[in-house]
Amino acid sequence: MKLKRKQTHQLQKSRQQMNSSNQELDSTVVGRKHKAMLPFLMQMRLEDASDEYTELTKKVFKGIENLSRLREEDIEIGSTPREVVYREDKLILYRFQPIVEQPLSIPVLIVYALVNRPFMVDLQEDRSLVANLLKLGLDIYLIDWGYPTRADRWLTLDDYINGYINNCVDFIRTKHGLDKINLLGICQGGTFSLCYSAIYPEKVKNLIVMVTPVDFQISDALLYMRGGCTVGAEALDIDLMVNSLGNIPGDFLNFEFLMLKPRQLGIQKYLDFPEIMHSEDKLLNFLRMEKWIFDSPDQAGEAYRQFLKDFYQANKLIKGEVMIGDKQVNLGNVCMPILNLYAEKDHLVPPKSSIALEKYVGTNDYTVLSFPVGHIGMYVSGKVQRDLPPVIANWLNARAD
């Protein structure tokens, strides 16, 4: 009997200790004390987890319903009305329909990069740099480089800059009866625009460059390191790549860009997708962005070879050593007014790379402005869409004479 009473006492004591522990744990969870030290599942009440699961399930079902109704045309990129005004090989020159009675008399030619489609500047109606510039009275042209095929394997930077860009500029000059037009170069297109302006300063009235690489020797930039800018040309054998592949596949470049931020760009956004798919607007934003990201043209082999070797690996642009065909690029010849726009959180084109421009150009009218976003945020951020177009329009209007 004594042994049984002792066992009963010990059992009661153990139960009291367990109850005490449970109460302390419950108090900790409810009071959020030391929450960070507990495993994730122990931080959630059963009813909270049930509510969250129910809410997420509703969002997913609504998202599936949204997806079942969407068609290809619903995620079309580039919604602003435009017309084809010039073609050459695979290049198309568009003119967007002006929406004011008397737009600025000097049109703007947008020169985009080769590595992505140019319609990021006109992603959708409420996120369109082009549409906002039109509303502010600008006359906008845009170069669409098209999709290089094997037939374009031997296209060089000479073809792109002295050929295609120069022909588009001349077409616009003739159409409007002007000696000079305005250039807006974006990313790699900004670098091309700098080269063009240095070679043909007599044809460029004002130059705007946006998220444009100038100095490629930026030691803490991952893309520049992978391109062999700072760790040496042996890091990436460009000749072997081009000789082996011909054109450089767009999917390869896309993968390289995604791997610069693998968690954010390759995993996290898809984990977040169930949370936004119930909203048709957010779903469309997501799908349009995905469509743009993965719509990557191949790169003409010879043009890629020179751009990577001369600009990335040898940093010849700021040294005045780049040759485009038989024409030397001397940034000191860029003597027209310049507006340099860069993104403070840009992981593709670091601010230092863009800011360096001021040291090498020959103009006395130089303006540099930054925006607190990343590379893509310069096109799609709501705040930038509100602030950037007036900056460009006002700057050009002040230099229209």
Coordinates of N, CA, C and O in Angstrom, one line a residue, residues 216-286:
F216 N 33.5 49.8 -65.9 CA 33.2 48.3 -65.6 C 34.1 47.7 -64.6 O 34.0 46.5 -64.3
Q217 N 35.1 48.5 -64.1 CA 36.0 47.9 -63.0 C 35.4 48.2 -61.7 O 36.0 49.0 -60.9
I218 N 34.3 47.7 -61.3 CA 33.7 47.8 -60.0 C 33.8 46.5 -59.3 O 33.2 45.5 -59.6
S219 N 34.7 46.5 -58.2 CA 35.1 45.3 -57.6 C 34.0 44.5 -56.9 O 34.1 43.3 -56.8
D220 N 33.0 45.2 -56.4 CA 32.0 44.5 -55.6 C 30.8 44.2 -56.3 O 29.7 43.9 -55.7
A221 N 30.8 44.2 -57.6 CA 29.6 43.9 -58.5 C 29.8 42.5 -59.0 O 30.7 42.2 -59.8
L222 N 28.8 41.6 -58.6 CA 28.9 40.2 -59.0 C 28.8 40.0 -60.5 O 29.6 39.2 -61.0
L223 N 28.0 40.7 -61.2 CA 27.9 40.5 -62.6 C 29.2 40.9 -63.3 O 29.6 40.2 -64.2
Y224 N 29.8 42.0 -62.8 CA 31.1 42.4 -63.4 C 32.2 41.4 -63.1 O 33.1 41.1 -63.9
M225 N 32.2 40.8 -61.9 CA 33.1 39.7 -61.6 C 33.0 38.5 -62.5 O 33.9 38.0 -63.1
R226 N 31.7 38.1 -62.7 CA 31.4 37.0 -63.6 C 31.8 37.2 -65.0 O 32.2 36.3 -65.8
G227 N 31.7 38.5 -65.4 CA 32.1 38.8 -66.8 C 33.6 39.0 -67.0 O 34.1 39.2 -68.1
G228 N 34.4 38.8 -65.9 CA 35.8 38.9 -66.0 C 36.3 40.3 -65.9 O 37.5 40.6 -66.2
C229 N 35.5 41.2 -65.3 CA 36.0 42.6 -65.2 C 37.1 42.8 -64.1 O 38.1 43.4 -64.3
T230 N 36.8 42.1 -63.0 CA 37.7 42.4 -61.9 C 38.5 41.2 -61.4 O 39.5 41.3 -60.7
V231 N 38.1 40.0 -61.9 CA 38.9 38.8 -61.5 C 39.8 38.3 -62.7 O 40.4 37.3 -62.6
G232 N 39.7 39.1 -63.8 CA 40.6 38.7 -64.9 C 39.9 38.0 -66.0 O 38.9 37.3 -65.8
A233 N 40.3 38.2 -67.3 CA 39.7 37.7 -68.4 C 39.6 36.2 -68.4 O 38.8 35.6 -69.0
E234 N 40.5 35.5 -67.7 CA 40.5 34.1 -67.6 C 39.3 33.5 -66.9 O 39.0 32.3 -67.0
A235 N 38.6 34.4 -66.2 CA 37.4 34.0 -65.5 C 36.3 33.6 -66.5 O 35.4 32.8 -66.2
L236 N 36.3 34.1 -67.7 CA 35.3 33.8 -68.7 C 36.0 33.9 -70.0 O 36.3 35.0 -70.5
D237 N 36.1 32.8 -70.7 CA 36.8 32.7 -72.0 C 35.7 33.1 -73.1 O 35.0 32.2 -73.6
I238 N 35.7 34.3 -73.4 CA 34.7 34.8 -74.4 C 34.9 34.2 -75.8 O 34.0 33.8 -76.5
D239 N 36.1 34.1 -76.2 CA 36.4 33.6 -77.5 C 36.0 32.1 -77.6 O 35.4 31.7 -78.6
L240 N 36.2 31.3 -76.5 CA 35.8 29.9 -76.6 C 34.3 29.9 -76.6 O 33.7 29.0 -77.4
M241 N 33.6 30.7 -75.9 CA 32.1 30.7 -75.9 C 31.6 31.0 -77.3 O 30.7 30.3 -77.8
V242 N 32.0 32.1 -77.9 CA 31.5 32.5 -79.2 C 31.9 31.6 -80.3 O 31.1 31.2 -81.1
N243 N 33.2 31.1 -80.2 CA 33.6 30.2 -81.3 C 32.8 28.9 -81.2 O 32.6 28.2 -82.2
S244 N 32.4 28.5 -80.0 CA 31.7 27.2 -79.8 C 30.2 27.4 -80.1 O 29.6 26.5 -80.7
L245 N 29.6 28.5 -79.6 CA 28.2 28.6 -79.6 C 27.6 29.4 -80.8 O 26.5 29.3 -81.2
G246 N 28.5 30.3 -81.3 CA 28.0 31.2 -82.3 C 27.2 32.3 -81.6 O 27.8 33.1 -80.9
N247 N 25.9 32.4 -81.8 CA 25.1 33.3 -81.0 C 25.1 32.8 -79.5 O 25.0 31.6 -79.3
I248 N 25.0 33.7 -78.6 CA 25.0 33.3 -77.2 C 23.5 33.2 -76.8 O 22.7 34.1 -77.0
P249 N 23.1 32.0 -76.3 CA 21.6 31.8 -76.1 C 21.1 32.8 -75.0 O 21.7 33.0 -74.0
G250 N 19.9 33.3 -75.3 CA 19.3 34.2 -74.3 C 19.0 33.5 -73.0 O 19.1 34.1 -71.9
D251 N 18.7 32.2 -73.0 CA 18.4 31.4 -71.8 C 19.6 31.4 -70.9 O 19.5 31.4 -69.7
F252 N 20.8 31.3 -71.5 CA 22.0 31.3 -70.7 C 22.2 32.6 -70.0 O 22.5 32.6 -68.8
L253 N 22.0 33.7 -70.7 CA 22.1 35.0 -70.0 C 21.1 35.2 -68.9 O 21.3 35.7 -67.9
N254 N 19.9 34.7 -69.2 CA 18.8 34.8 -68.3 C 19.1 34.1 -67.0 O 18.9 34.6 -65.9
F255 N 19.7 32.9 -67.1 CA 20.1 32.1 -66.0 C 21.1 32.8 -65.2 O 21.1 32.8 -64.0
E256 N 22.1 33.4 -65.9 CA 23.2 34.1 -65.2 C 22.6 35.3 -64.4 O 23.0 35.5 -63.3
F257 N 21.7 36.0 -65.0 CA 21.1 37.1 -64.2 C 20.3 36.6 -63.0 O 20.4 37.2 -61.9
L258 N 19.6 35.5 -63.2 CA 18.8 35.0 -62.0 C 19.7 34.5 -60.9 O 19.4 34.7 -59.7
M259 N 20.9 34.0 -61.3 CA 21.8 33.4 -60.3 C 22.5 34.5 -59.5 O 23.2 34.3 -58.5
L260 N 22.4 35.8 -59.9 CA 22.9 36.9 -59.1 C 22.1 37.1 -57.8 O 22.7 37.5 -56.8
K261 N 20.9 36.7 -57.9 CA 20.0 36.7 -56.7 C 19.1 35.5 -56.7 O 17.9 35.5 -56.9
P262 N 19.7 34.3 -56.5 CA 19.0 33.1 -56.7 C 17.8 32.9 -55.7 O 16.8 32.4 -56.1
R263 N 17.9 33.3 -54.5 CA 16.8 33.1 -53.6 C 15.7 34.0 -53.9 O 14.5 33.6 -54.0
Q264 N 16.0 35.3 -54.1 CA 14.9 36.3 -54.4 C 14.3 36.1 -55.8 O 13.0 36.1 -55.9
L265 N 15.1 35.8 -56.8 CA 14.6 35.7 -58.2 C 14.2 34.3 -58.6 O 13.4 34.2 -59.5
G266 N 14.8 33.3 -57.9 CA 14.5 32.0 -58.3 C 13.6 31.2 -57.4 O 13.1 30.1 -57.8
I267 N 13.4 31.6 -56.2 CA 12.7 30.8 -55.2 C 11.6 31.7 -54.5 O 10.4 31.3 -54.6
Q268 N 12.0 32.8 -53.9 CA 11.1 33.5 -53.1 C 9.8 34.0 -53.8 O 8.7 33.9 -53.3
K269 N 10.0 34.5 -55.0 CA 8.8 35.0 -55.7 C 7.8 34.0 -56.0 O 6.6 34.3 -56.0
Y270 N 8.2 32.7 -56.2 CA 7.3 31.6 -56.4 C 6.6 31.2 -55.1 O 5.5 30.7 -55.1
L271 N 7.4 31.3 -54.0 CA 6.8 30.9 -52.7 C 5.7 32.0 -52.4 O 4.7 31.6 -51.7
D272 N 5.9 33.2 -52.8 CA 4.9 34.3 -52.5 C 3.8 34.2 -53.4 O 2.7 34.9 -53.2
F273 N 3.9 33.5 -54.6 CA 2.8 33.6 -55.6 C 1.5 33.2 -55.1 O 0.5 33.9 -55.4
P274 N 1.3 32.1 -54.3 CA -0.1 31.8 -53.8 C -0.7 32.9 -53.0 O -2.0 33.0 -53.0
E275 N 0.1 33.8 -52.4 CA -0.5 34.9 -51.6 C -1.1 36.0 -52.5 O -1.8 36.8 -52.0
I276 N -0.6 36.1 -53.8 CA -1.1 37.2 -54.6 C -2.0 36.8 -55.8 O -2.6 37.6 -56.4
M277 N -2.1 35.5 -56.0 CA -2.8 35.1 -57.2 C -4.3 35.3 -57.2 O -5.0 35.2 -58.2
H278 N -4.9 35.5 -56.0 CA -6.3 35.8 -55.9 C -6.7 37.2 -56.4 O -7.8 37.4 -56.8
S279 N -5.7 38.1 -56.5 CA -5.9 39.4 -57.0 C -5.6 39.4 -58.5 O -4.4 39.2 -58.9
E280 N -6.6 39.7 -59.3 CA -6.3 39.6 -60.7 C -5.3 40.7 -61.2 O -4.4 40.4 -62.0
D281 N -5.3 41.9 -60.6 CA -4.3 42.9 -60.9 C -2.9 42.4 -60.6 O -2.0 42.5 -61.4
K282 N -2.7 41.9 -59.4 CA -1.4 41.4 -59.0 C -1.0 40.2 -59.8 O 0.2 40.1 -60.1
L283 N -1.9 39.4 -60.1 CA -1.6 38.2 -60.9 C -1.1 38.6 -62.3 O -0.1 38.1 -62.8
L284 N -1.8 39.6 -62.9 CA -1.4 40.1 -64.2 C -0.1 40.7 -64.2 O 0.8 40.6 -65.1
N285 N 0.2 41.5 -63.1 CA 1.5 42.2 -63.0 C 2.6 41.1 -62.9 O 3.6 41.2 -63.6
F286 N 2.3 40.0 -62.1 CA 3.3 39.0 -62.0 C 3.6 38.3 -63.3 O 4.7 38.1 -63.7

